[in-house]
Each structure stands twice: as C-alpha cells, then as structure tokens.
Amino acid sequence: MRIQVNRYSSPVITLSQDKSVHDAIIVMLQKGIKQVVIVKGEIPIGVITERDIGRFLERDTSSRALDVIRIEEIMNQSIVTINEEQEDLSKQAAIRMITFQISSVIIVDENGKLKGIITKSDIVKNFEQICAGTYRVRNYMSKKLMTCRKTDSLIFALRMLNKSKISRLVVTDNEGEAVGIISYDTFLRNSGYFKAEKATRDYLLPSMSAKNMTAGDLLSSDLLVVRADDDLAQSARLMIEYKVNGMPVIDNDGNLDGIISSTDVVRAYSEIETHFRLIKKDPHFA
C-alpha cells in the first residue's frame, strides 16, 4: 500500500529571529496555528511553539514583558526538515514526528529553502481520509494520562503542563469522573493578555484574578469522549471537526479508561504501510 495524501501547507507563517515573543503570540492567535517557523531570508533556522513560550516563561526569572524578549532566546534551533521530493512525504514526516517527538516537519527544496510544513493536524486529516476501519482506538490509546481536579487552580494546571511536558490534562470531578480537558489552547483562548494595554508576561492566564480561578472555570459544558472500540479514523475526524488534539477514552460504565491524542494518530499513520505489508505476508498480523 502506498500512502498518497494531501500536499503540505504552503506558504508557511514565518518570522525573523529578531522579532519578539509578543509578535509570535499575536501571529499564532490571528492565524490559528501552534508554531511559527523562524527564517533567515528563505532558509528556516528554527521554530517556536506555544509550549516553548509557556515553558520559557515558567523558568525565566526576569521581569521583562513579552514585547522585549527576542524569539532567538526561545526558538528551537534543532529543526527537522525533509526534502520536498522525498517519496511518501507525509509518511516520512510522520515517522520523524514520532522519532523526534515534534509537532511539525519543515519542507525544504534541494537548496534548503523553505517550501512548506507538515503538522500533526495534516497527518490526522490524511489518516481520517484513507484509514477508515484499519485500527480501533484501543490499538493506540494511552493508559497513562495526567489529570487534575476541576477545583485545582489554573496556575497549578499550567505548571503541570509545563513540568510534565505534555499538551493537555484530563480534568476530573471529586469522584474521578472526566468532566473536561484543559490544554495550552484552552489557556490561549481564554487569555486576558490580548485585552491588556501592554505586553504583560502572563499571556496564558485569563486576567490578574487568575490566582483565584480554577480549572473548572475554563471548561466547556460538553466533553468530547470516545470508547476503546471506536474506529480510530472516526476519532481522527472528531479531532478535525472540533479542533481538538486529544480526547478521553471511557469504558462502558463511563469510567476514564485512557486518552487518545493526535500524536497517537500520527504514530498509527507512520506504521500503517508496514502493517499492511505484514498482513499480506501473514494474515495473523491483522
């Protein structure tokens, strides 16, 4: 089976390294993206993500506002690229995402010039289109998940995200039942930073009263969940439709069973061609 999918995203949203973190945040919000490629001329030299900014602000002890912190201080210079002429481009990008634990792969031409980008969201879309009925959620879901109570403070939840190097927390009630998910996106959508008169540091917190707010204050009324026996491609479709990167998995009694994320879908996508080859040789692998 040859995996042939959509082309990569182009043009790519870029900034130069002398721009500020404030500039990067504004671009991410306006364009609805999670990362910005940093360039020197037409050559990609780094990437900056929401998580990079959040982690930096937690450990940075200075009092500088975000409009005076340069991108070059935060950006990841160890970028992963792939040539635009690479065979099975998206499959190779997915393999790189899993291997290097990254959320995007930068596409370049033979001269190293920026041509596009493939993100986890692109891979999830492709998986939904070509992999219906191939896997169940239980084949790739994670039983290990980080949770917080809805009564925990926002600052506690944000610190958990940074410390654990994860993108989301499952929020539970006092009985341990899943009631929502809180992620960097949740903080960004509710941020008071963009309503402030100047570029403050707490861009992920709703307001100066955030110390008194809890995780439950930012939860939507409806929780999107899936079950272990659901089609993984259907779960991928839900991620696309509702613009989420992870969903709790519950059992038949409604108890929390695990979590399925866009990273899990990317992993499945990276393995599907090998899986089909094994099935062709030995049906027991099905």
mmCIF file of N, CA, C and O in Angstrom, residues 13-15 22-33 35-36:
data_model
loop_
_atom_site.group_PDB
_atom_site.id
_atom_site.type_symbol
_atom_site.label_atom_id
_atom_site.label_comp_id
_atom_site.label_asym_id
_atom_site.label_seq_id
_atom_site.Cartn_x
_atom_site.Cartn_y
_atom_site.Cartn_z
ATOM 1 N N ILE A 13 3.701 30.315 7.723
ATOM 2 C CA ILE A 13 3.771 31.527 8.520
ATOM 3 C C ILE A 13 5.156 31.613 9.145
ATOM 4 O O ILE A 13 5.580 30.706 9.868
ATOM 5 N N THR A 14 5.869 32.692 8.873
ATOM 6 C CA THR A 14 7.248 32.827 9.333
ATOM 7 C C THR A 14 7.488 34.161 10.036
ATOM 8 O O THR A 14 6.719 35.118 9.857
ATOM 9 N N LEU A 15 8.553 34.205 10.804
ATOM 10 C CA LEU A 15 9.054 35.426 11.423
ATOM 11 C C LEU A 15 10.574 35.364 11.424
ATOM 12 O O LEU A 15 11.160 34.281 11.334
ATOM 13 N N HIS A 22 6.121 38.476 21.765
ATOM 14 C CA HIS A 22 4.792 39.089 21.580
ATOM 15 C C HIS A 22 4.346 38.963 20.122
ATOM 16 O O HIS A 22 3.190 38.613 19.843
ATOM 17 N N ASP A 23 5.245 39.234 19.187
ATOM 18 C CA ASP A 23 4.921 39.115 17.759
ATOM 19 C C ASP A 23 4.504 37.687 17.415
ATOM 20 O O ASP A 23 3.546 37.466 16.664
ATOM 21 N N ALA A 24 5.217 36.704 17.961
ATOM 22 C CA ALA A 24 4.923 35.299 17.680
ATOM 23 C C ALA A 24 3.542 34.914 18.214
ATOM 24 O O ALA A 24 2.767 34.226 17.539
ATOM 25 N N ILE A 25 3.231 35.365 19.426
ATOM 26 C CA ILE A 25 1.941 35.042 20.030
ATOM 27 C C ILE A 25 0.793 35.615 19.211
ATOM 28 O O ILE A 25 -0.213 34.940 18.951
ATOM 29 N N ILE A 26 0.936 36.872 18.791
ATOM 30 C CA ILE A 26 -0.113 37.527 18.009
ATOM 31 C C ILE A 26 -0.343 36.791 16.695
ATOM 32 O O ILE A 26 -1.485 36.553 16.278
ATOM 33 N N VAL A 27 0.746 36.389 16.037
ATOM 34 C CA VAL A 27 0.626 35.666 14.765
ATOM 35 C C VAL A 27 -0.079 34.323 14.987
ATOM 36 O O VAL A 27 -0.959 33.935 14.204
ATOM 37 N N MET A 28 0.283 33.592 16.046
ATOM 38 C CA MET A 28 -0.350 32.300 16.336
ATOM 39 C C MET A 28 -1.848 32.475 16.546
ATOM 40 O O MET A 28 -2.657 31.681 16.044
ATOM 41 N N LEU A 29 -2.227 33.512 17.287
ATOM 42 C CA LEU A 29 -3.642 33.746 17.559
ATOM 43 C C LEU A 29 -4.387 34.125 16.294
ATOM 44 O O LEU A 29 -5.454 33.578 16.000
ATOM 45 N N GLN A 30 -3.832 35.033 15.515
ATOM 46 C CA GLN A 30 -4.509 35.512 14.311
ATOM 47 C C GLN A 30 -4.655 34.422 13.255
ATOM 48 O O GLN A 30 -5.686 34.341 12.578
ATOM 49 N N LYS A 31 -3.649 33.584 13.127
ATOM 50 C CA LYS A 31 -3.647 32.549 12.086
ATOM 51 C C LYS A 31 -4.187 31.209 12.579
ATOM 52 O O LYS A 31 -4.370 30.291 11.777
ATOM 53 N N GLY A 32 -4.432 31.088 13.885
ATOM 54 C CA GLY A 32 -4.927 29.828 14.426
ATOM 55 C C GLY A 32 -3.934 28.697 14.294
ATOM 56 O O GLY A 32 -4.313 27.552 14.001
ATOM 57 N N ILE A 33 -2.651 28.989 14.525
ATOM 58 C CA ILE A 33 -1.596 27.982 14.400
ATOM 59 C C ILE A 33 -0.887 27.801 15.732
ATOM 60 O O ILE A 33 -1.030 28.620 16.639
ATOM 61 N N GLN A 35 2.578 26.839 15.844
ATOM 62 C CA GLN A 35 4.004 27.057 15.713
ATOM 63 C C GLN A 35 4.286 28.054 14.588
ATOM 64 O O GLN A 35 3.503 28.177 13.649
ATOM 65 N N VAL A 36 5.404 28.739 14.709
ATOM 66 C CA VAL A 36 5.858 29.671 13.680
ATOM 67 C C VAL A 36 7.273 29.277 13.298
ATOM 68 O O VAL A 36 8.107 29.004 14.172
#
